[in-house]
mmCIF file of C-alpha atoms and ligand atoms in Angstrom:
data_model
loop_
_atom_site.group_PDB
_atom_site.id
_atom_site.type_symbol
_atom_site.label_atom_id
_atom_site.label_comp_id
_atom_site.label_asym_id
_atom_site.label_seq_id
_atom_site.Cartn_x
_atom_site.Cartn_y
_atom_site.Cartn_z
ATOM 1 C CA UNK E 1224 3.756 -8.341 24.000
ATOM 2 C CA UNK E 1225 6.174 -10.757 25.315
ATOM 3 C CA UNK E 1226 4.964 -13.913 23.361
ATOM 4 C CA UNK E 1227 3.845 -12.280 19.888
ATOM 5 C CA UNK E 1228 0.133 -13.620 19.183
ATOM 6 C CA UNK E 1229 0.100 -14.713 15.830
ATOM 7 C CA UNK E 1230 -2.653 -13.381 13.549
ATOM 8 C CA UNK E 1231 -3.621 -14.442 10.151
ATOM 9 C CA UNK E 1232 -5.596 -12.559 7.314
ATOM 10 C CA UNK E 1233 -5.720 -13.114 3.389
ATOM 11 C CA UNK E 1234 -6.768 -10.722 0.498
ATOM 12 C CA UNK E 1235 -8.291 -11.988 -2.363
ATOM 13 C CA UNK E 1236 -6.191 -10.865 -5.879
ATOM 14 C CA UNK E 1237 -9.224 -9.684 -7.565
ATOM 15 C CA UNK E 1238 -8.331 -5.907 -8.701
ATOM 16 C CA UNK E 1239 -7.264 -2.944 -7.031
ATOM 17 C CA UNK E 1240 -7.716 -2.116 -3.430
ATOM 18 C CA UNK E 1241 -10.467 0.116 -2.635
ATOM 19 C CA UNK E 1242 -11.667 2.457 0.264
ATOM 20 C CA UNK E 1243 -14.079 -0.537 1.759
ATOM 21 C CA UNK E 1244 -10.763 -2.582 1.926
ATOM 22 C CA UNK E 1245 -9.047 -0.126 3.595
ATOM 23 C CA UNK E 1246 -11.821 0.546 6.025
ATOM 24 C CA UNK E 1247 -11.771 -3.200 6.758
ATOM 25 C CA UNK E 1248 -9.177 -5.960 6.645
ATOM 26 C CA UNK E 1249 -6.448 -3.723 5.032
ATOM 27 C CA UNK E 1250 -6.467 -0.818 7.774
ATOM 28 C CA UNK E 1251 -6.713 -3.564 10.592
ATOM 29 C CA UNK E 1252 -3.826 -5.451 9.278
ATOM 30 C CA UNK E 1253 -1.853 -2.498 9.271
ATOM 31 C CA UNK E 1254 -2.738 -1.764 12.566
ATOM 32 C CA UNK E 1255 -2.129 -5.118 13.962
ATOM 33 C CA UNK E 1256 1.237 -5.264 12.598
ATOM 34 C CA UNK E 1257 2.194 -2.074 13.882
ATOM 35 C CA UNK E 1258 0.670 -3.156 17.511
ATOM 36 C CA UNK E 1259 3.279 -5.959 17.675
ATOM 37 C CA UNK E 1260 1.452 -9.162 16.672
ATOM 38 C CA UNK E 1261 3.327 -11.527 14.440
ATOM 39 C CA UNK E 1262 1.279 -11.228 11.229
ATOM 40 C CA UNK E 1263 0.883 -13.708 8.246
ATOM 41 C CA UNK E 1264 -0.525 -12.062 5.559
ATOM 42 C CA UNK E 1265 -1.384 -13.767 2.116
ATOM 43 C CA UNK E 1266 -2.451 -13.358 -1.346
ATOM 44 C CA UNK E 1267 -5.651 -15.722 -1.459
ATOM 45 C CA UNK E 1268 -5.157 -16.680 -4.915
ATOM 46 C CA UNK E 1269 -7.076 -19.897 -4.971
ATOM 47 C CA UNK E 1270 -9.944 -17.881 -3.219
ATOM 48 C CA UNK E 1271 -9.918 -15.667 -6.155
ATOM 49 C CA UNK E 1272 -10.880 -18.734 -8.434
ATOM 50 C CA UNK E 1273 -14.050 -19.084 -6.288
ATOM 51 C CA UNK E 1274 -15.886 -16.217 -8.147
ATOM 52 C CA UNK E 1275 -12.903 -15.278 -10.832
ATOM 53 C CA UNK E 1276 -12.291 -18.566 -12.276
ATOM 54 C CA UNK E 1277 -12.795 -17.304 -15.726
ATOM 55 C CA UNK E 1278 -10.748 -14.292 -15.427
ATOM 56 C CA UNK E 1279 -7.071 -16.162 -14.726
ATOM 57 C CA UNK E 1280 -5.394 -14.211 -17.648
ATOM 58 C CA UNK E 1281 -5.410 -11.449 -15.049
ATOM 59 C CA UNK E 1282 -4.218 -13.236 -12.156
ATOM 60 C CA UNK E 1283 -0.406 -12.601 -12.521
ATOM 61 C CA UNK E 1284 -1.154 -8.475 -12.583
ATOM 62 C CA UNK E 1285 -3.708 -8.653 -10.079
ATOM 63 C CA UNK E 1286 -1.100 -10.640 -7.588
ATOM 64 C CA UNK E 1287 1.276 -8.099 -8.363
ATOM 65 C CA UNK E 1288 -0.742 -5.167 -8.006
ATOM 66 C CA UNK E 1289 -2.286 -6.566 -4.538
ATOM 67 C CA UNK E 1290 1.426 -6.887 -3.177
ATOM 68 C CA UNK E 1291 2.264 -3.434 -4.165
ATOM 69 C CA UNK E 1292 -1.077 -1.964 -2.791
ATOM 70 C CA UNK E 1293 -0.514 -3.749 0.491
ATOM 71 C CA UNK E 1294 3.220 -2.481 0.836
ATOM 72 C CA UNK E 1295 2.165 0.944 -0.084
ATOM 73 C CA UNK E 1296 -0.646 0.850 2.648
ATOM 74 C CA UNK E 1297 1.940 0.096 5.145
ATOM 75 C CA UNK E 1298 2.254 -3.622 5.258
ATOM 76 C CA UNK E 1299 6.152 -4.062 6.064
ATOM 77 C CA UNK E 1300 7.248 -7.411 4.464
ATOM 78 C CA UNK E 1301 9.989 -7.192 7.462
ATOM 79 C CA UNK E 1302 7.972 -7.008 9.953
ATOM 80 C CA UNK E 1303 4.760 -9.299 8.297
ATOM 81 C CA UNK E 1304 4.934 -12.557 6.621
ATOM 82 C CA UNK E 1305 3.753 -12.069 3.266
ATOM 83 C CA UNK E 1306 3.159 -14.846 1.130
ATOM 84 C CA UNK E 1307 1.129 -16.326 -1.771
ATOM 85 C CA UNK E 1308 -1.351 -19.310 -0.864
ATOM 86 C CA UNK E 1309 -0.815 -21.170 -4.273
ATOM 87 C CA UNK E 1310 2.803 -21.489 -3.556
ATOM 88 C CA UNK E 1311 2.099 -23.540 -0.410
ATOM 89 C CA UNK E 1312 0.734 -27.032 -1.896
ATOM 90 C CA UNK E 1313 0.392 -28.041 1.878
ATOM 91 C CA UNK E 1314 -2.871 -25.814 2.065
ATOM 92 C CA UNK E 1315 -4.314 -28.060 -0.913
ATOM 93 C CA UNK E 1316 -3.546 -31.458 0.896
ATOM 94 C CA UNK E 1317 -4.943 -30.340 4.211
ATOM 95 C CA UNK E 1318 -8.103 -28.710 2.220
ATOM 96 C CA UNK E 1319 -8.407 -32.196 0.870
ATOM 97 C CA UNK E 1320 -8.065 -33.876 4.196
ATOM 98 C CA UNK E 1321 -10.329 -31.587 6.137
ATOM 99 C CA UNK E 1322 -12.824 -31.773 3.194
ATOM 100 C CA UNK E 1323 -13.556 -35.647 4.151
ATOM 101 C CA UNK E 1324 -14.608 -34.685 7.814
ATOM 102 C CA UNK E 1325 -16.357 -31.542 6.995
ATOM 103 C CA UNK E 1326 -19.907 -32.212 6.829
ATOM 104 C CA UNK E 1327 -21.723 -30.794 3.667
ATOM 105 C CA UNK E 1328 -24.438 -28.757 6.019
ATOM 106 C CA UNK E 1329 -21.977 -26.930 7.873
ATOM 107 C CA UNK E 1330 -20.795 -25.184 4.872
ATOM 108 C CA UNK E 1331 -24.495 -24.874 3.553
ATOM 109 C CA UNK E 1332 -25.432 -22.911 6.527
ATOM 110 C CA UNK E 1333 -22.893 -20.121 6.027
ATOM 111 C CA UNK E 1334 -24.804 -16.995 5.124
ATOM 112 C CA UNK E 1335 -22.459 -15.565 3.046
ATOM 113 C CA UNK E 1336 -22.632 -18.521 0.652
ATOM 114 C CA UNK E 1337 -26.213 -17.489 -0.376
ATOM 115 C CA UNK E 1338 -25.413 -13.800 -0.205
ATOM 116 C CA UNK E 1339 -22.582 -14.275 -2.760
ATOM 117 C CA UNK E 1340 -24.689 -16.489 -5.078
ATOM 118 C CA UNK E 1341 -27.518 -13.525 -4.795
ATOM 119 C CA UNK E 1342 -25.327 -10.925 -5.501
ATOM 120 C CA UNK E 1343 -23.368 -12.448 -8.359
ATOM 121 C CA UNK E 1344 -26.416 -14.089 -9.635
ATOM 122 C CA UNK E 1345 -25.806 -13.005 -13.355
ATOM 123 C CA UNK E 1346 -22.537 -14.999 -13.246
ATOM 124 C CA UNK E 1347 -22.147 -18.836 -12.799
ATOM 125 C CA UNK E 1348 -20.511 -19.019 -9.448
ATOM 126 C CA UNK E 1349 -22.445 -21.799 -7.710
ATOM 127 C CA UNK E 1350 -19.538 -23.891 -7.660
ATOM 128 C CA UNK E 1351 -18.118 -26.338 -5.262
ATOM 129 C CA UNK E 1352 -15.194 -24.193 -4.551
ATOM 130 C CA UNK E 1353 -17.650 -21.200 -3.543
ATOM 131 C CA UNK E 1354 -19.485 -23.506 -1.316
ATOM 132 C CA UNK E 1355 -16.140 -24.828 -0.035
ATOM 133 C CA UNK E 1356 -14.806 -21.445 0.549
ATOM 134 C CA UNK E 1357 -14.788 -21.424 4.415
ATOM 135 C CA UNK E 1358 -13.342 -25.012 4.618
ATOM 136 C CA UNK E 1359 -10.122 -23.136 2.616
ATOM 137 C CA UNK E 1360 -10.370 -20.357 4.998
ATOM 138 C CA UNK E 1361 -9.794 -22.833 7.882
ATOM 139 C CA UNK E 1362 -6.867 -24.451 6.184
ATOM 140 C CA UNK E 1363 -5.280 -21.053 5.690
ATOM 141 C CA UNK E 1364 -5.702 -20.525 9.268
ATOM 142 C CA UNK E 1365 -4.611 -23.687 10.794
ATOM 143 C CA UNK E 1366 -1.680 -24.414 8.506
ATOM 144 C CA UNK E 1367 0.287 -21.616 10.060
ATOM 145 C CA UNK E 1368 -1.066 -21.991 13.418
ATOM 146 C CA UNK E 1369 -3.201 -18.830 13.336
ATOM 147 C CA UNK E 1370 -4.168 -18.110 17.016
ATOM 148 C CA UNK E 1371 -6.469 -15.057 15.875
ATOM 149 C CA UNK E 1372 -8.342 -14.024 13.135
ATOM 150 C CA UNK E 1373 -9.499 -10.472 12.793
ATOM 151 C CA UNK E 1374 -13.049 -10.629 11.966
ATOM 152 C CA UNK E 1375 -15.983 -8.289 11.677
ATOM 153 C CA UNK E 1376 -19.459 -9.204 13.118
ATOM 154 C CA UNK E 1377 -20.595 -10.771 9.709
ATOM 155 C CA UNK E 1378 -17.693 -13.088 9.588
ATOM 156 C CA UNK E 1379 -18.066 -14.830 13.000
ATOM 157 C CA UNK E 1380 -20.031 -17.362 11.313
ATOM 158 C CA UNK E 1381 -16.903 -18.622 9.266
ATOM 159 C CA UNK E 1382 -14.612 -18.212 12.290
ATOM 160 C CA UNK E 1383 -17.233 -20.210 14.081
ATOM 161 C CA UNK E 1384 -17.098 -22.938 11.454
ATOM 162 C CA UNK E 1385 -13.250 -22.996 11.377
ATOM 163 C CA UNK E 1386 -13.416 -23.603 15.212
ATOM 164 C CA UNK E 1387 -15.947 -26.716 14.767
ATOM 165 C CA UNK E 1388 -13.899 -28.198 11.784
ATOM 166 C CA UNK E 1389 -10.531 -28.059 13.848
ATOM 167 C CA UNK E 1390 -12.565 -29.480 17.351
ATOM 168 C CA UNK E 1391 -13.990 -32.209 15.088
ATOM 169 C CA UNK E 1392 -10.491 -32.953 13.498
ATOM 170 C CA UNK E 1393 -8.608 -32.747 16.960
ATOM 171 C CA UNK E 1394 -11.573 -35.177 18.512
ATOM 172 C CA UNK E 1395 -10.981 -37.704 15.983
ATOM 173 C CA UNK E 1396 -7.353 -37.931 15.181
ATOM 174 C CA UNK E 1397 -5.607 -36.161 18.419
ATOM 175 C CA UNK E 1398 -4.922 -32.730 19.541
ATOM 176 C CA UNK E 1399 -2.982 -31.409 16.300
ATOM 177 C CA UNK E 1400 -4.657 -28.173 15.031
ATOM 178 C CA UNK E 1401 -4.542 -25.087 16.895
ATOM 179 C CA UNK E 1402 -8.425 -23.566 17.348
ATOM 180 C CA UNK E 1403 -8.447 -20.041 16.145
ATOM 181 C CA UNK E 1404 -10.016 -17.333 18.206
ATOM 182 C CA UNK E 1405 -11.960 -14.268 16.707
ATOM 183 C CA UNK E 1406 -10.237 -10.860 17.166
ATOM 184 C CA UNK E 1407 -13.610 -8.727 16.735
ATOM 185 C CA UNK E 1408 -12.513 -5.919 14.713
ATOM 186 C CA UNK E 1409 -14.282 -2.690 13.501
ATOM 187 C CA UNK E 1410 -14.946 -3.246 10.013
ATOM 188 C CA UNK E 1411 -17.599 -0.627 9.015
ATOM 189 C CA UNK E 1412 -19.925 -1.573 6.307
ATOM 190 C CA UNK E 1413 -18.783 0.814 3.447
ATOM 191 C CA UNK E 1414 -21.519 0.831 0.657
ATOM 192 C CA UNK E 1415 -20.288 1.669 -2.860
ATOM 193 C CA UNK E 1416 -21.715 4.037 -5.427
ATOM 194 C CA UNK E 1417 -24.947 1.957 -5.814
ATOM 195 C CA UNK E 1418 -25.724 1.743 -2.373
ATOM 196 C CA UNK E 1419 -24.702 -1.886 -1.982
ATOM 197 C CA UNK E 1420 -21.590 -3.099 -0.150
ATOM 198 C CA UNK E 1421 -18.430 -1.974 -1.909
ATOM 199 C CA UNK E 1422 -17.105 -4.576 -4.153
ATOM 200 C CA UNK E 1423 -15.030 -5.059 -6.972
ATOM 201 C CA UNK E 1424 -17.346 -7.326 -8.512
ATOM 202 C CA UNK E 1425 -19.981 -4.893 -8.295
ATOM 203 C CA UNK E 1426 -17.885 -2.207 -9.944
ATOM 204 C CA UNK E 1427 -19.080 0.568 -7.463
ATOM 205 C CA UNK E 1428 -15.602 1.124 -5.598
ATOM 206 C CA UNK E 1429 -13.308 3.932 -5.121
ATOM 207 C CA UNK E 1430 -9.759 2.794 -5.591
ATOM 208 C CA UNK E 1431 -7.117 3.827 -3.098
ATOM 209 C CA UNK E 1432 -4.754 4.620 -6.061
ATOM 210 C CA UNK E 1433 -7.101 6.758 -7.902
ATOM 211 C CA UNK E 1434 -6.004 10.166 -8.965
ATOM 212 C CA UNK E 1435 -7.946 13.217 -7.240
ATOM 213 C CA UNK E 1436 -10.036 13.798 -10.595
ATOM 214 C CA UNK E 1437 -11.213 10.053 -10.337
ATOM 215 C CA UNK E 1438 -12.144 10.160 -7.062
ATOM 216 C CA UNK E 1439 -13.946 13.266 -7.563
ATOM 217 C CA UNK E 1440 -15.954 11.740 -10.339
ATOM 218 C CA UNK E 1441 -16.665 8.552 -8.355
ATOM 219 C CA UNK E 1442 -18.125 10.193 -5.577
ATOM 220 C CA UNK E 1443 -20.008 12.420 -7.834
ATOM 221 C CA UNK E 1444 -21.706 9.303 -9.182
ATOM 222 C CA UNK E 1445 -22.895 7.995 -5.757
ATOM 223 C CA UNK E 1446 -26.540 7.751 -5.066
ATOM 224 C CA UNK E 1447 -27.752 9.681 -2.054
ATOM 225 C CA UNK E 1448 -31.058 10.166 -0.141
ATOM 226 C CA UNK E 1449 -33.556 10.058 -3.106
ATOM 227 C CA UNK E 1450 -35.900 12.266 -1.148
ATOM 228 C CA UNK E 1451 -33.306 15.124 -1.022
ATOM 229 C CA UNK E 1452 -33.544 16.521 -4.630
ATOM 230 C CA UNK E 1453 -31.909 19.989 -4.150
ATOM 231 C CA UNK E 1454 -30.502 22.068 -1.412
ATOM 232 C CA UNK E 1455 -32.858 22.934 1.203
ATOM 233 C CA UNK E 1456 -34.676 19.603 1.143
ATOM 234 C CA UNK E 1457 -34.324 17.908 4.434
ATOM 235 C CA UNK E 1458 -32.072 14.593 4.135
ATOM 236 C CA UNK E 1459 -32.079 11.190 5.657
ATOM 237 C CA UNK E 1460 -28.194 10.998 6.234
ATOM 238 C CA UNK E 1461 -28.761 7.409 7.758
ATOM 239 C CA UNK E 1462 -29.891 5.858 4.616
ATOM 240 C CA UNK E 1463 -27.252 7.820 2.377
ATOM 241 C CA UNK E 1464 -24.136 5.985 1.508
ATOM 242 C CA UNK E 1465 -22.002 9.216 1.104
ATOM 243 C CA UNK E 1466 -22.728 9.815 4.772
ATOM 244 C CA UNK E 1467 -21.770 6.217 5.662
ATOM 245 C CA UNK E 1468 -18.156 7.160 4.161
ATOM 246 C CA UNK E 1469 -18.291 10.180 6.068
ATOM 247 C CA UNK E 1470 -18.682 8.507 8.893
ATOM 248 C CA UNK E 1471 -15.150 6.816 8.624
ATOM 249 C CA UNK E 1472 -13.149 9.271 6.592
ATOM 250 C CA UNK E 1473 -14.501 12.196 7.425
ATOM 251 C CA UNK E 1474 -14.418 12.237 11.464
ATOM 252 C CA UNK E 1475 -13.848 16.155 11.857
ATOM 253 C CA UNK E 1476 -16.862 16.925 9.655
ATOM 254 C CA UNK E 1477 -19.239 13.900 10.422
ATOM 255 C CA UNK E 1478 -21.328 15.688 13.102
ATOM 256 C CA UNK E 1479 -21.761 18.988 11.053
ATOM 257 C CA UNK E 1480 -22.772 16.862 8.134
ATOM 258 C CA UNK E 1481 -25.242 15.053 9.641
ATOM 259 C CA UNK E 1482 -26.962 18.217 11.357
ATOM 260 C CA UNK E 1483 -26.945 20.355 8.237
ATOM 261 C CA UNK E 1484 -28.095 17.640 5.723
ATOM 262 C CA UNK E 1485 -31.211 16.966 8.099
ATOM 263 C CA UNK E 1486 -31.821 21.089 8.061
ATOM 264 C CA UNK E 1487 -31.406 21.059 4.372
ATOM 265 C CA UNK E 1488 -28.591 23.652 4.704
ATOM 266 C CA UNK E 1489 -26.209 21.073 3.165
ATOM 267 C CA UNK E 1490 -26.619 20.048 -0.413
ATOM 268 C CA UNK E 1491 -25.520 16.770 -1.901
ATOM 269 C CA UNK E 1492 -22.983 18.441 -4.237
ATOM 270 C CA UNK E 1493 -21.201 20.358 -1.534
ATOM 271 C CA UNK E 1494 -21.412 17.154 0.427
ATOM 272 C CA UNK E 1495 -19.856 15.160 -2.173
ATOM 273 C CA UNK E 1496 -17.098 17.413 -2.726
ATOM 274 C CA UNK E 1497 -16.403 17.386 0.974
ATOM 275 C CA UNK E 1498 -15.892 13.787 1.246
ATOM 276 C CA UNK E 1499 -13.785 13.789 -2.118
ATOM 277 C CA UNK E 1500 -11.615 16.331 -0.397
ATOM 278 C CA UNK E 1501 -11.026 14.033 2.699
ATOM 279 C CA UNK E 1502 -10.642 10.903 0.405
ATOM 280 C CA UNK E 1503 -7.946 12.863 -1.684
ATOM 281 C CA UNK E 1504 -6.177 14.096 1.279
ATOM 282 C CA UNK E 1505 -6.236 10.489 3.051
ATOM 283 C CA UNK E 1506 -4.816 8.295 0.206
ATOM 284 C CA UNK E 1507 -2.466 11.148 -0.801
ATOM 285 C CA UNK E 1508 0.557 9.184 0.889
ATOM 286 C CA UNK E 1509 -0.540 5.811 -0.688
ATOM 287 C CA UNK E 1510 -0.685 7.251 -4.102
ATOM 288 C CA UNK E 1511 2.690 8.684 -3.605
ATOM 289 C CA UNK E 1512 3.968 5.147 -2.596
ATOM 290 C CA UNK E 1513 2.458 3.158 -4.732
ATOM 291 C CA UNK E 1514 3.503 5.029 -7.579
ATOM 292 C CA UNK E 1515 7.270 4.518 -6.888
ATOM 293 C CA UNK E 1516 6.688 0.810 -5.817
ATOM 294 C CA UNK E 1517 5.176 0.278 -9.363
ATOM 295 C CA UNK E 1518 8.436 1.502 -10.752
ATOM 296 C CA UNK E 1519 10.293 -1.268 -8.958
ATOM 297 C CA UNK E 1520 10.412 -4.462 -11.008
ATOM 298 C CA UNK E 1521 10.306 -7.791 -9.670
ATOM 299 C CA UNK E 1522 9.679 -6.221 -5.914
ATOM 300 C CA UNK E 1523 6.457 -8.377 -5.440
ATOM 301 C CA UNK E 1524 7.996 -11.627 -6.648
ATOM 302 C CA UNK E 1525 11.055 -11.170 -4.330
ATOM 303 C CA UNK E 1526 8.645 -10.208 -1.229
ATOM 304 C CA UNK E 1527 6.209 -13.418 -2.101
ATOM 305 C CA UNK E 1528 9.512 -15.565 -2.247
ATOM 306 C CA UNK E 1529 10.875 -14.445 0.981
ATOM 307 C CA UNK E 1530 7.747 -14.647 2.888
ATOM 308 C CA UNK E 1531 7.382 -18.358 1.244
ATOM 309 C CA UNK E 1532 10.645 -19.413 2.849
ATOM 310 C CA UNK E 1533 9.255 -18.098 6.053
ATOM 311 C CA UNK E 1534 6.063 -19.636 6.175
ATOM 312 C CA UNK E 1535 7.143 -22.990 4.057
ATOM 313 C CA UNK E 1536 8.694 -24.800 7.287
ATOM 314 C CA UNK E 1537 5.578 -24.285 9.320
ATOM 315 C CA UNK E 1538 3.373 -25.307 6.792
ATOM 316 C CA UNK E 1539 5.674 -28.492 6.326
ATOM 317 C CA UNK E 1540 5.324 -29.109 10.135
ATOM 318 C CA UNK E 1541 1.519 -28.611 10.154
ATOM 319 C CA UNK E 1542 1.056 -31.258 7.279
ATOM 320 C CA UNK E 1543 3.545 -33.650 8.553
ATOM 321 C CA UNK E 1544 1.568 -33.706 12.038
ATOM 322 C CA UNK E 1545 -1.784 -34.233 10.072
ATOM 323 C CA UNK E 1546 -0.470 -36.940 8.164
ATOM 324 C CA UNK E 1547 0.703 -38.763 11.077
ATOM 325 C CA UNK E 1548 -2.110 -38.065 13.198
ATOM 326 C CA UNK E 1549 -4.196 -39.314 10.125
ATOM 327 C CA UNK E 1550 -1.794 -42.391 9.851
ATOM 328 C CA UNK E 1551 -0.772 -41.274 6.251
ATOM 329 C CA UNK E 1552 3.124 -41.246 7.104
ATOM 330 C CA UNK E 1553 5.906 -43.816 5.888
HETATM 331 S S1 LIG F 855 -26.483 16.288 1.858
HETATM 332 FE FE1 LIG F 855 -24.862 14.385 2.016
HETATM 333 S S2 LIG F 855 -25.732 12.968 3.565
HETATM 334 FE FE2 LIG F 855 -27.285 14.142 2.971
HETATM 335 S S3 LIG F 855 -28.364 13.014 1.673
HETATM 336 FE FE3 LIG F 855 -27.032 14.451 0.459
HETATM 337 S S4 LIG F 855 -24.975 13.000 0.274
HETATM 338 FE FE4 LIG F 855 -26.020 12.271 1.893
#
């Protein structure tokens, strides 16, 4: 790649990374870095507040844990710029300015806003920050001139909104912001133990760093096809969360699992055990690296400080151009 394309992705520090992250944005982030993209990856700690504003005591540990998880997953801070969103005040200023030109209706139409409200109905998250989440995402992208953003089919809406906001800004004030493009990436929907999307907030995850016994226990707790009670009963893999995980993590076995589930030859206990074997093997390297990194004091802080040095000049240049375009200079 002669001119490296700049790619941007953020990770919310809400707890340890899980296999749903790996199948989605973490695995993609590692792959794009290894394919030679110019990668800007950030700890989205302001985004964390949209749903976890009442858990800030955990923030320092979550931020450190996330950085170490990303390093263990294969993010190389020499090749990728890894930084912390809240250490760039330029992001907050640009969010305020873009908020002035973003119609409320655009934000209200984003489907994930209503989904979040529904999924977290027991918690009080119907706040301005959650509604404005896609606007802040837009700022994250444009503050570093992000050219492409890896998104799954379900996030295309967010990026389309970002493009709309950028176009509106550029129409009003001049051609200052780069309009990002979607890099459609495979992000298979990984269900959690209750069959809903795997999510830390739903407490249905399998953590990447979990030890083998914990992985086995977690996999055993998964719901399966409710019509398949015992071995011999024919199953319906298409509705089974365990089969969905096999589809991502047990590629060598997935065809056999599907066939023998349908005939009833395979029982759910053995099927789960097979999945646990694959997960334990797949993430063994992660567990080992993570254990070593966890014993290196201040590593996360040093990585973030170095990332900040690299991203700050770019963010400063962007906000200065925006201020000038909006007549806030001088
Ligand atoms: S055999 Fe496997 S795929 Fe089939 S229902 Fe049981 S756990 Fe699911």
